GROMACS .gro file of C-alpha atoms in nm:
model
  271
    1MET     CA    1  -2.414  -1.864  -5.809
    2ASN     CA    2  -2.607  -1.535  -5.806
    3GLY     CA    3  -2.526  -1.236  -5.594
    4ASN     CA    4  -2.780  -1.316  -5.323
    5GLU     CA    5  -2.644  -1.667  -5.269
    6PHE     CA    6  -2.289  -1.537  -5.256
    7GLU     CA    7  -2.391  -1.275  -5.003
    8ILE     CA    8  -2.562  -1.537  -4.787
    9ILE     CA    9  -2.257  -1.767  -4.798
   10TYR     CA   10  -2.029  -1.475  -4.725
   11THR     CA   11  -2.247  -1.369  -4.434
   12LEU     CA   12  -2.262  -1.724  -4.294
   13THR     CA   13  -1.887  -1.763  -4.331
   14ALA     CA   14  -1.826  -1.434  -4.157
   15ALA     CA   15  -2.067  -1.535  -3.881
   16VAL     CA   16  -1.889  -1.871  -3.835
   17ILE     CA   17  -1.551  -1.697  -3.823
   18ILE     CA   18  -1.681  -1.448  -3.569
   19MET     CA   19  -1.831  -1.729  -3.358
   20LEU     CA   20  -1.508  -1.925  -3.374
   21ALA     CA   21  -1.313  -1.615  -3.278
   22LEU     CA   22  -1.550  -1.549  -2.988
   23SER     CA   23  -1.527  -1.913  -2.882
   24GLY     CA   24  -1.150  -1.890  -2.898
   25PHE     CA   25  -1.155  -1.579  -2.681
   26VAL     CA   26  -1.391  -1.748  -2.434
   27VAL     CA   27  -1.172  -2.058  -2.416
   28TYR     CA   28  -0.862  -1.839  -2.381
   29PHE     CA   29  -1.016  -1.639  -2.098
   30ILE     CA   30  -1.136  -1.958  -1.928
   31PHE     CA   31  -0.790  -2.117  -1.945
   32SER     CA   32  -0.625  -1.788  -1.858
   33GLY     CA   33  -0.850  -1.749  -1.556
   34GLN     CA   34  -0.786  -2.108  -1.455
   35ARG     CA   35  -0.412  -2.060  -1.484
   36LYS     CA   36  -0.438  -1.742  -1.281
   37ARG     CA   37  -0.640  -1.917  -1.012
   38LEU     CA   38  -0.392  -2.208  -1.003
   39LYS     CA   39  -0.103  -1.963  -0.982
   40GLN     CA   40  -0.273  -1.774  -0.697
   41GLN     CA   41  -0.348  -2.103  -0.521
   42HIS     CA   42   0.014  -2.211  -0.562
   43GLU     CA   43   0.133  -1.875  -0.428
   44ARG     CA   44  -0.101  -1.905  -0.128
   45GLU     CA   45   0.027  -2.257  -0.058
   46GLN     CA   46   0.384  -2.136  -0.095
   47LEU     CA   47   0.319  -1.850   0.146
   48ARG     CA   48   0.159  -2.091   0.393
   49GLU     CA   49   0.453  -2.333   0.366
   50ASN     CA   50   0.702  -2.049   0.409
   51TYR     CA   51   0.508  -1.921   0.710
   52GLU     CA   52   0.496  -2.268   0.869
   53ARG     CA   53   0.865  -2.312   0.796
   54GLU     CA   54   0.950  -1.979   0.959
   55VAL     CA   55   0.733  -2.060   1.262
   56LEU     CA   56   0.897  -2.401   1.299
   57THR     CA   57   1.244  -2.250   1.258
   58THR     CA   58   1.164  -1.992   1.526
   59GLN     CA   59   1.032  -2.264   1.757
   60ILE     CA   60   1.341  -2.476   1.709
   61GLU     CA   61   1.576  -2.183   1.763
   62SER     CA   62   1.379  -2.076   2.070
   63ARG     CA   63   1.383  -2.428   2.211
   64ASP     CA   64   1.753  -2.461   2.137
   65GLN     CA   65   1.824  -2.138   2.323
   66THR     CA   66   1.610  -2.260   2.614
   67LEU     CA   67   1.806  -2.585   2.627
   68ARG     CA   68   2.130  -2.387   2.625
   69ASP     CA   69   2.005  -2.178   2.917
   70VAL     CA   70   1.899  -2.489   3.108
   71SER     CA   71   2.237  -2.649   3.034
   72GLN     CA   72   2.420  -2.343   3.164
   73GLU     CA   73   2.201  -2.330   3.475
   74ILE     CA   74   2.266  -2.697   3.549
   75HIS     CA   75   2.640  -2.653   3.498
   76ASP     CA   76   2.681  -2.328   3.691
   77ASN     CA   77   2.443  -2.381   3.981
   78MET     CA   78   2.325  -2.737   4.031
   79GLY     CA   79   2.663  -2.885   3.945
   80GLN     CA   80   2.843  -2.653   4.184
   81LEU     CA   81   2.599  -2.721   4.469
   82LEU     CA   82   2.640  -3.094   4.426
   83SER     CA   83   3.018  -3.054   4.416
   84VAL     CA   84   3.006  -2.864   4.746
   85ALA     CA   85   2.788  -3.139   4.894
   86ARG     CA   86   3.044  -3.397   4.790
   87ILE     CA   87   3.326  -3.197   4.945
   88ASN     CA   88   3.132  -3.200   5.272
   89LEU     CA   89   3.093  -3.577   5.246
   90ASN     CA   90   3.467  -3.613   5.187
   91ILE     CA   91   3.530  -3.415   5.505
   92LEU     CA   92   3.282  -3.632   5.696
   93GLU     CA   93   3.459  -3.945   5.574
   94LYS     CA   94   3.784  -3.823   5.729
   95GLU     CA   95   3.619  -3.708   6.052
   96MET     CA   96   3.428  -4.035   6.098
   97ALA     CA   97   3.703  -4.272   5.994
   98GLU     CA   98   3.633  -4.510   6.284
   99GLN     CA   99   3.255  -4.466   6.303
  100PRO     CA  100   3.003  -4.737   6.196
  101GLN     CA  101   2.824  -4.483   5.976
  102LEU     CA  102   3.133  -4.446   5.757
  103LYS     CA  103   3.024  -4.710   5.504
  104ARG     CA  104   2.692  -4.535   5.443
  105ILE     CA  105   2.869  -4.202   5.396
  106GLN     CA  106   3.111  -4.359   5.150
  107ASP     CA  107   2.826  -4.519   4.952
  108THR     CA  108   2.642  -4.187   4.945
  109ASN     CA  109   2.959  -4.013   4.829
  110ILE     CA  110   3.000  -4.260   4.542
  111LEU     CA  111   2.634  -4.219   4.447
  112LEU     CA  112   2.666  -3.842   4.454
  113GLY     CA  113   2.973  -3.867   4.231
  114ASP     CA  114   2.770  -4.066   3.976
  115VAL     CA  115   2.492  -3.804   3.992
  116ILE     CA  116   2.742  -3.523   3.928
  117LYS     CA  117   2.891  -3.714   3.634
  118TYR     CA  118   2.545  -3.777   3.485
  119ILE     CA  119   2.438  -3.413   3.529
  120ARG     CA  120   2.752  -3.294   3.353
  121MET     CA  121   2.684  -3.530   3.064
  122LEU     CA  122   2.320  -3.416   3.052
  123SER     CA  123   2.431  -3.052   3.055
  124LYS     CA  124   2.664  -3.111   2.762
  125GLY     CA  125   2.394  -3.297   2.568
  126LEU     CA  126   2.147  -3.012   2.607
  127ASN     CA  127   2.392  -2.751   2.485
  128SER     CA  128   2.421  -2.739   2.105
  129ASP     CA  129   2.759  -2.563   2.143
  130MET     CA  130   2.895  -2.913   2.191
  131LEU     CA  131   2.778  -2.990   1.840
  132SER     CA  132   2.969  -2.698   1.689
  133THR     CA  133   3.278  -2.783   1.895
  134TYR     CA  134   3.300  -3.159   1.850
  135GLY     CA  135   3.084  -3.226   1.544
  136LEU     CA  136   2.785  -3.451   1.485
  137ARG     CA  137   2.973  -3.782   1.506
  138GLU     CA  138   3.121  -3.721   1.851
  139SER     CA  139   2.797  -3.564   1.977
  140ILE     CA  140   2.604  -3.880   1.880
  141ARG     CA  141   2.874  -4.096   2.037
  142PHE     CA  142   2.845  -3.889   2.356
  143GLU     CA  143   2.464  -3.930   2.365
  144LEU     CA  144   2.494  -4.307   2.327
  145LYS     CA  145   2.758  -4.323   2.600
  146ARG     CA  146   2.526  -4.132   2.832
  147ILE     CA  147   2.242  -4.374   2.756
  148GLU     CA  148   2.465  -4.676   2.814
  149GLN     CA  149   2.574  -4.543   3.152
  150SER     CA  150   2.237  -4.417   3.276
  151ALA     CA  151   1.987  -4.661   3.122
  152MET     CA  152   2.205  -4.972   3.093
  153ILE     CA  153   2.118  -5.019   2.725
  154LYS     CA  154   2.368  -5.166   2.480
  155CYS     CA  155   2.447  -4.908   2.211
  156ASP     CA  156   2.631  -4.955   1.882
  157PHE     CA  157   2.752  -4.676   1.658
  158ILE     CA  158   2.888  -4.722   1.305
  159THR     CA  159   3.007  -4.452   1.066
  160GLU     CA  160   3.104  -4.496   0.702
  161GLY     CA  161   3.201  -4.276   0.411
  162GLU     CA  162   3.394  -3.954   0.369
  163ASP     CA  163   3.255  -3.668   0.575
  164PHE     CA  164   3.120  -3.357   0.409
  165ALA     CA  165   3.005  -3.038   0.572
  166ILE     CA  166   2.637  -2.995   0.663
  167ASP     CA  167   2.481  -2.654   0.713
  168ALA     CA  168   2.505  -2.563   1.083
  169LYS     CA  169   2.133  -2.498   1.127
  170LYS     CA  170   2.043  -2.823   0.952
  171GLU     CA  171   2.294  -3.007   1.168
  172ILE     CA  172   2.132  -2.873   1.485
  173VAL     CA  173   1.788  -2.986   1.363
  174ILE     CA  174   1.921  -3.334   1.280
  175TYR     CA  175   2.092  -3.354   1.620
  176ARG     CA  176   1.775  -3.256   1.804
  177MET     CA  177   1.582  -3.514   1.599
  178ILE     CA  178   1.830  -3.780   1.709
  179GLN     CA  179   1.792  -3.674   2.072
  180GLU     CA  180   1.413  -3.686   2.045
  181ILE     CA  181   1.422  -4.031   1.885
  182LEU     CA  182   1.657  -4.163   2.155
  183ASN     CA  183   1.441  -4.009   2.426
  184ASN     CA  184   1.133  -4.176   2.278
  185ILE     CA  185   1.315  -4.511   2.280
  186LEU     CA  186   1.402  -4.467   2.647
  187LYS     CA  187   1.047  -4.364   2.740
  188HIS     CA  188   0.837  -4.601   2.533
  189ALA     CA  189   1.029  -4.880   2.360
  190ALA     CA  190   1.154  -5.091   2.654
  191ALA     CA  191   1.455  -5.168   2.434
  192THR     CA  192   1.777  -5.339   2.542
  193GLU     CA  193   1.975  -5.249   2.229
  194ILE     CA  194   2.009  -4.937   2.016
  195SER     CA  195   2.216  -4.908   1.700
  196ILE     CA  196   2.294  -4.599   1.495
  197SER     CA  197   2.468  -4.600   1.159
  198MET     CA  198   2.585  -4.277   0.997
  199LEU     CA  199   2.667  -4.299   0.627
  200TYR     CA  200   2.812  -4.034   0.396
  201THR     CA  201   2.756  -4.109   0.027
  202PRO     CA  202   2.844  -3.892  -0.276
  203LEU     CA  203   2.482  -3.770  -0.283
  204ASN     CA  204   2.335  -3.805   0.066
  205PHE     CA  205   2.391  -3.807   0.439
  206ILE     CA  206   2.205  -4.113   0.573
  207LEU     CA  207   2.128  -4.180   0.938
  208ASN     CA  208   1.971  -4.506   1.051
  209ILE     CA  209   1.846  -4.555   1.410
  210LYS     CA  210   1.721  -4.897   1.519
  211ASP     CA  211   1.604  -5.045   1.847
  212ASN     CA  212   1.488  -5.391   1.952
  213GLY     CA  213   1.201  -5.257   2.161
  214LYS     CA  214   0.831  -5.334   2.156
  215GLY     CA  215   0.757  -5.126   1.845
  216PHE     CA  216   0.418  -4.973   1.771
  217ASP     CA  217   0.132  -4.964   1.522
  218GLN     CA  218   0.219  -4.676   1.288
  219LEU     CA  219  -0.134  -4.614   1.159
  220GLU     CA  220  -0.272  -4.607   1.511
  221ALA     CA  221   0.008  -4.379   1.632
  222VAL     CA  222  -0.036  -4.111   1.364
  223SER     CA  223  -0.416  -4.116   1.410
  224ARG     CA  224  -0.394  -4.026   1.778
  225ASN     CA  225  -0.468  -3.667   1.869
  226ILE     CA  226  -0.219  -3.445   2.046
  227ALA     CA  227  -0.398  -3.472   2.380
  228ASP     CA  228  -0.380  -3.852   2.376
  229ALA     CA  229  -0.030  -3.916   2.251
  230GLY     CA  230   0.145  -3.591   2.172
  231SER     CA  231   0.273  -3.528   1.823
  232GLY     CA  232   0.616  -3.692   1.825
  233ILE     CA  233   0.598  -3.846   1.478
  234ARG     CA  234   0.449  -3.532   1.324
  235ASN     CA  235   0.716  -3.318   1.490
  236LEU     CA  236   0.988  -3.539   1.344
  237GLN     CA  237   0.825  -3.520   1.000
  238LYS     CA  238   0.803  -3.140   1.020
  239ARG     CA  239   1.164  -3.107   1.127
  240ALA     CA  240   1.278  -3.337   0.848
  241ALA     CA  241   1.081  -3.131   0.595
  242LEU     CA  242   1.231  -2.812   0.737
  243VAL     CA  243   1.584  -2.918   0.641
  244GLY     CA  244   1.482  -3.096   0.320
  245ALA     CA  245   1.538  -3.446   0.459
  246ASP     CA  246   1.337  -3.761   0.397
  247LEU     CA  247   1.212  -3.944   0.707
  248GLN     CA  248   1.108  -4.309   0.694
  249ILE     CA  249   0.975  -4.488   1.003
  250THR     CA  250   0.923  -4.863   1.002
  251SER     CA  251   0.774  -5.032   1.306
  252GLN     CA  252   0.540  -5.311   1.408
  253PRO     CA  253   0.429  -5.427   1.753
  254GLY     CA  254   0.695  -5.661   1.889
  255GLN     CA  255   0.931  -5.590   1.598
  256GLY     CA  256   1.124  -5.286   1.722
  257THR     CA  257   1.156  -4.961   1.528
  258ASP     CA  258   1.374  -4.859   1.234
  259ILE     CA  259   1.407  -4.488   1.150
  260LEU     CA  260   1.587  -4.371   0.837
  261ILE     CA  261   1.681  -4.006   0.781
  262THR     CA  262   1.819  -3.912   0.438
  263LEU     CA  263   1.955  -3.561   0.387
  264PRO     CA  264   2.066  -3.470   0.033
  265LYS     CA  265   2.417  -3.332   0.003
  266SER     CA  266   2.407  -2.956  -0.036
  267ASN     CA  267   2.501  -2.818  -0.377
  268ASP     CA  268   2.745  -2.592  -0.197
  269HIS     CA  269   2.954  -2.897  -0.118
  270ALA     CA  270   2.891  -3.100  -0.429
  271SER     CA  271   3.203  -3.210  -0.609
   0.00000   0.00000   0.00000
């Protein structure tokens, strides 16, 4: 091999190496740029999720405070006014002991007593302080008792497992979810039976709510717009996501509805 051939080979080799190096740099910059774009996209999505979570948390806290205020107003004002009205009826009963209108006054007095009892139960249900005082189990039991008395629906409540503490804010969200689900059953399901099971496992808190109502088409329900049907299912899904819970809804027309809420046990309480 003469000098010219060697120089040509050397030049070609150097050119190939340079081209490979340039190609490597191009590929590196392409992948680097792609990774950067993916990272920025992930950060934007994370910011959006955090923003939505903060907005939802604020909405829930605001609504909870509103419900507390309504509860206090019912207890302090409406309850007292009705109690005064009942006192007046008691006086009338004594004054009209021999009058033919006495029976109607007595019936009205009994009815007013039932109204006062129901309003007190409603007031307690709206106030989340009951949750912190009596705990989730007794608060659910209280809600079911109120439904049995007011709506004449048979309610069953089963609890299993060893209790573990749930974060107070998460517990409020779960409690409000339960109330919303029960309210939806009363408004739409035409059910005669409701059952709730509350299970504590080593890994999860599991809540199962079933009714024997008319059920619904899930695909059709989630496809409705807010103006047509509200956003009950989406609200429940958002609340579940807010506390890190899994929400499963199973329903078919004529088959009732089965709702399963699974909340992982917090690491703070893991054994």
